[in-house]
Amino acid sequence: MQKRPRVVVSLGASVDGKVALTRDALLMQQPSSQLWASMTPPAEDSVAIDVIDLVRQQYGCNAVLEGSGSLVTDDEIPDELPPYDGDEAELYCDFLPPDITGQPSPPHMWFTVVDSRGRVRWTEKHQDWDALVLVARSTPAAYLAYLRRERICYLVVGEQRVDLKQGLAAMSEKLDVRCVLSCAGGGLNGALLRAGLIDELHLALAPALVGGLGTPSIMDGAPLGVGEPSTRLQLLSVQSDAGGTVRLHYVVPEEASSGGSERGITKM
């Protein structure tokens, strides 16, 4: 079996497990971000922690994982890209320029996005972060050409959709990624769950209810099959503060996941 990084999921949610206010409102944009923040009352004994810093110290984490849906809504039409008229075959090889991939990690981090449809347009850069896109052989050639022009790294992992298991294994093998922190929404986290790729869960529950049929939750995606068991969790810690926020930390027992350092298909 191929080695893969440790996968830690970190989420903030309402008590009813919602990770957004509505399906079409991105939490990275106003007014949703302000409304979401207001669900967590300030408290002198706040249980808030920097999970990225924690997993960096514990596991040498050097990659964050997001789904394209965290950056682009389903009904948003991205800017049109010019058609590519060159040799498309070369585009469907991994794009990993040595001057980018050779940086020491940490402190260098990968901001990794699953985007087989080629919807995200990249407008920001960060000193200690570089973008990494997981794409598939079905991803439009024009988008891969755009990523190359912008010098954004990508891995081709999957045929019609991104193969998450293959993508994580490639991140380990080609970029020495030892731990991935998923801050994604319910769709991608649900896909990780069904593929048996989650090792830990940090969950901060705000003292609020959102409700709404179809509103994204902690784990969305494909339902369990008839007679298929749920994924068992082992509680490591629970903390609460005077404002009513509860922080939970779980680990997935090794026998309930795809196993240890040799872990190893859900596609996105």
Coordinates of C-alpha atoms in Angstrom, one line a residue:
M1 CA 0.0 0.0 0.0
Q2 CA 1.1 3.6 -0.7
K3 CA 2.0 5.8 2.2
R4 CA -0.1 8.8 2.8
P5 CA 0.1 11.8 5.2
R6 CA -1.8 11.9 8.4
V7 CA -5.1 13.7 7.9
V8 CA -6.5 16.0 10.6
V9 CA -9.9 17.6 10.1
S10 CA -10.5 20.9 11.9
L11 CA -14.0 22.5 11.8
G12 CA -16.1 25.1 13.5
A13 CA -19.8 24.2 13.5
S14 CA -23.1 25.1 15.1
V15 CA -24.5 22.7 17.7
D16 CA -26.7 21.1 14.9
G17 CA -23.5 20.4 12.9
K18 CA -23.8 23.1 10.3
V19 CA -20.6 24.6 8.9
A20 CA -22.2 27.4 6.9
L21 CA -25.3 29.6 7.1
T22 CA -26.7 28.7 3.7
R23 CA -25.5 26.6 0.8
D24 CA -24.7 29.5 -1.4
A25 CA -23.0 31.9 1.1
L26 CA -19.2 31.6 1.3
L27 CA -17.9 32.0 4.9
M28 CA -14.8 33.8 3.5
Q29 CA -17.0 36.6 2.3
Q30 CA -19.1 39.3 4.0
P31 CA -21.7 39.4 5.6
S32 CA -21.4 35.6 6.2
S33 CA -18.0 35.7 7.9
Q34 CA -19.2 38.4 10.4
L35 CA -22.4 36.6 11.1
W36 CA -20.6 33.3 11.6
A37 CA -18.1 34.9 14.0
S38 CA -20.9 36.4 16.0
M39 CA -22.2 32.9 16.8
T40 CA -19.2 32.4 19.2
P41 CA -19.5 34.8 22.2
P42 CA -16.3 36.1 23.6
A43 CA -15.1 34.4 26.8
E44 CA -12.2 35.1 29.1
D45 CA -11.6 31.4 29.4
S46 CA -12.0 30.8 25.6
V47 CA -11.2 27.4 24.4
A48 CA -10.0 28.7 20.9
I49 CA -6.7 27.3 19.8
D50 CA -4.5 27.6 16.7
V51 CA -5.0 24.1 15.2
I52 CA -2.5 24.8 12.4
D53 CA 0.2 25.6 14.9
L54 CA -0.7 22.6 17.0
V55 CA -0.4 20.1 14.1
R56 CA 2.8 21.7 12.9
Q57 CA 4.3 21.1 16.3
Q58 CA 2.8 17.6 16.7
Y59 CA 3.2 16.1 13.2
G60 CA 5.3 18.6 11.1
C61 CA 2.1 19.5 9.2
N62 CA 2.9 21.3 6.0
A63 CA -0.3 21.3 4.0
V64 CA -3.8 22.6 4.4
L65 CA -6.6 21.1 2.3
E66 CA -9.7 22.9 1.0
G67 CA -12.4 22.1 -1.6
S68 CA -13.1 24.4 -4.5
G69 CA -16.5 25.0 -3.0
S70 CA -15.0 26.9 -0.1
L71 CA -13.7 29.5 -2.7
V72 CA -16.3 29.5 -5.5
T73 CA -20.0 28.9 -5.2
D74 CA -21.7 26.4 -7.5
D75 CA -23.6 29.1 -9.3
E76 CA -20.6 31.4 -9.8
I77 CA -19.3 31.6 -13.3
P78 CA -15.5 32.0 -13.2
D79 CA -13.6 34.3 -15.7
E80 CA -13.3 32.6 -19.0
L81 CA -9.8 31.4 -19.9
P82 CA -8.2 31.6 -23.3
P83 CA -8.2 28.2 -25.2
Y84 CA -4.9 26.3 -25.3
D85 CA -3.7 25.5 -28.8
G86 CA -0.4 23.7 -27.9
D87 CA 0.4 20.1 -27.1
E88 CA -2.1 19.1 -24.4
A89 CA -0.3 16.0 -23.5
E90 CA 2.4 17.9 -21.6
L91 CA -0.2 19.7 -19.6
Y92 CA -1.5 16.4 -18.1
C93 CA 1.8 15.8 -16.3
D94 CA 2.4 17.1 -12.7
F95 CA 3.6 20.7 -12.6
L96 CA 6.1 21.0 -9.8
P97 CA 8.8 23.7 -10.5
P98 CA 11.9 23.0 -8.4
D99 CA 12.3 26.6 -7.3
I100 CA 8.9 26.3 -5.6
T101 CA 8.9 22.8 -4.4
G102 CA 12.5 23.0 -3.0
Q103 CA 11.6 25.4 -0.2
P104 CA 12.1 24.0 3.3
S105 CA 8.9 22.8 4.9
P106 CA 7.9 23.9 7.5
P107 CA 7.9 26.9 7.6
H108 CA 6.7 26.6 4.0
M109 CA 3.1 25.4 3.7
W110 CA 1.0 24.1 0.8
F111 CA -2.5 25.6 0.4
T112 CA -4.1 22.6 -1.4
V113 CA -7.4 22.8 -3.3
V114 CA -9.3 20.0 -4.9
D115 CA -10.5 21.4 -8.2
S116 CA -11.1 18.9 -11.0
R117 CA -13.4 21.3 -12.8
G118 CA -10.9 24.1 -12.9
R119 CA -13.0 26.8 -11.2
V120 CA -10.7 28.6 -8.8
R121 CA -8.9 31.8 -10.1
W122 CA -5.9 32.6 -8.0
T123 CA -5.4 36.3 -7.1
E124 CA -3.4 36.2 -3.9
K125 CA 0.1 35.0 -2.8
H126 CA 1.6 34.5 0.6
Q127 CA 5.2 34.6 1.7
D128 CA 5.2 31.2 3.4
W129 CA 2.4 29.5 1.5
D130 CA 2.2 28.2 -2.1
A131 CA -0.9 27.0 -3.9
L132 CA -1.2 23.4 -4.9
V133 CA -4.1 22.2 -7.0
L134 CA -5.3 18.6 -7.2
V135 CA -6.7 18.1 -10.7
A136 CA -7.8 15.1 -12.9
R137 CA -7.3 14.1 -16.5
S138 CA -10.7 15.5 -17.2
T139 CA -9.7 19.0 -16.0
P140 CA -9.9 21.5 -18.9
A141 CA -6.5 22.0 -20.7
A142 CA -7.1 25.8 -20.6
Y143 CA -7.1 25.7 -16.8
L144 CA -3.9 23.6 -16.6
A145 CA -2.2 26.1 -19.0
Y146 CA -3.5 28.9 -16.8
L147 CA -1.9 27.3 -13.7
R148 CA 1.4 26.9 -15.5
R149 CA 1.3 30.6 -16.6
E150 CA 0.7 31.6 -13.0
R151 CA 3.3 29.1 -11.8
I152 CA 0.9 27.3 -9.5
C153 CA 1.8 23.8 -8.8
Y154 CA -0.6 20.9 -9.5
L155 CA -0.8 17.1 -9.3
V156 CA -2.8 15.1 -11.8
V157 CA -4.5 12.5 -9.7
G158 CA -7.5 10.7 -11.1
E159 CA -9.4 10.3 -14.3
Q160 CA -12.9 12.0 -14.3
R161 CA -12.6 13.3 -10.7
V162 CA -9.7 13.8 -8.3
D163 CA -8.8 10.5 -6.5
L164 CA -8.2 11.6 -2.9
K165 CA -6.2 8.6 -1.9
Q166 CA -4.0 9.0 -4.9
G167 CA -3.6 12.7 -4.3
L168 CA -2.6 12.3 -0.7
A169 CA -0.1 9.6 -1.6
A170 CA 1.4 11.8 -4.3
M171 CA 1.7 14.7 -1.9
S172 CA 3.7 12.4 0.4
E173 CA 5.9 11.0 -2.3
K174 CA 6.6 14.1 -4.3
L175 CA 6.4 16.9 -1.8
D176 CA 7.3 15.2 1.5
V177 CA 3.9 16.2 3.0
R178 CA 3.7 14.5 6.4
C179 CA 0.4 15.8 7.7
V180 CA -2.6 17.5 6.0
L181 CA -5.0 19.7 7.9
S182 CA -8.4 19.7 6.2
C183 CA -10.3 22.9 6.8
A184 CA -12.7 22.0 4.0
G185 CA -16.5 21.9 4.0
G186 CA -18.8 18.9 4.4
G187 CA -18.5 17.7 0.8
L188 CA -14.8 17.2 0.8
N189 CA -14.6 16.0 4.4
G190 CA -17.4 13.6 3.7
A191 CA -15.4 12.2 0.8
L192 CA -12.4 11.8 3.0
L193 CA -14.6 10.0 5.5
R194 CA -16.0 7.5 3.0
A195 CA -12.5 6.8 1.7
G196 CA -11.2 6.0 5.3
L197 CA -8.7 8.9 5.1
I198 CA -9.4 10.7 8.4
D199 CA -7.2 10.2 11.4
E200 CA -8.2 13.0 13.8
L201 CA -11.0 15.5 14.2
H202 CA -10.9 18.9 16.0
L203 CA -14.4 20.3 16.3
A204 CA -15.4 23.6 17.9
L205 CA -19.2 23.8 18.5
A206 CA -20.6 27.3 18.7
P207 CA -23.7 27.8 21.0
A208 CA -26.1 28.4 18.1
L209 CA -28.5 26.6 15.8
V210 CA -28.6 27.2 12.0
G211 CA -30.9 24.6 10.6
G212 CA -31.9 24.4 7.0
L213 CA -32.4 21.4 4.7
G214 CA -29.4 21.1 2.5
T215 CA -27.2 23.6 4.6
P216 CA -23.7 22.2 4.5
S217 CA -22.8 20.1 7.6
I218 CA -19.7 18.6 9.1
M219 CA -19.7 15.5 6.9
D220 CA -21.8 15.6 3.7
G221 CA -21.5 13.5 0.6
A222 CA -22.5 9.9 -0.1
P223 CA -24.7 8.2 2.6
L224 CA -23.8 4.9 4.2
G225 CA -24.9 1.8 2.4
V226 CA -27.5 -0.5 4.0
G227 CA -25.8 -2.4 6.8
E228 CA -22.6 -0.3 6.6
P229 CA -21.3 0.7 10.0
S230 CA -20.5 4.3 11.0
T231 CA -16.9 5.4 11.7
R232 CA -16.1 5.0 15.3
L233 CA -14.3 7.8 17.2
Q234 CA -12.2 7.9 20.4
L235 CA -12.6 11.1 22.5
L236 CA -9.2 12.5 23.5
S237 CA -10.4 15.7 25.2
V238 CA -13.4 18.0 25.7
Q239 CA -13.3 21.6 26.8
S240 CA -15.9 24.3 27.3
D241 CA -15.9 28.0 28.1
A242 CA -18.2 30.5 29.8
G243 CA -19.5 31.7 26.4
G244 CA -20.9 28.2 25.7
T245 CA -18.4 27.1 23.0
V246 CA -17.4 23.4 23.3
R247 CA -14.2 22.1 21.8
L248 CA -13.9 18.3 21.1
H249 CA -10.8 16.4 20.0
Y250 CA -11.2 12.9 18.6
V251 CA -9.0 10.3 17.0
V252 CA -10.1 7.6 14.6
P253 CA -8.9 4.3 16.0
E254 CA -6.4 2.6 13.6
E255 CA -8.7 -0.4 13.0
A256 CA -11.5 2.0 12.0
S257 CA -9.5 3.9 9.4
S258 CA -7.3 2.6 6.6
G259 CA -4.4 2.1 9.0
G260 CA -1.2 3.6 10.4
S261 CA 1.7 4.9 8.4
E262 CA 0.7 2.6 5.5
R263 CA -2.8 4.0 5.2
G264 CA -4.5 3.0 2.2
I265 CA -11.9 5.6 -3.3
T266 CA -13.6 8.4 -3.1
K267 CA -13.2 11.0 -5.8
M268 CA -13.9 14.7 -6.0

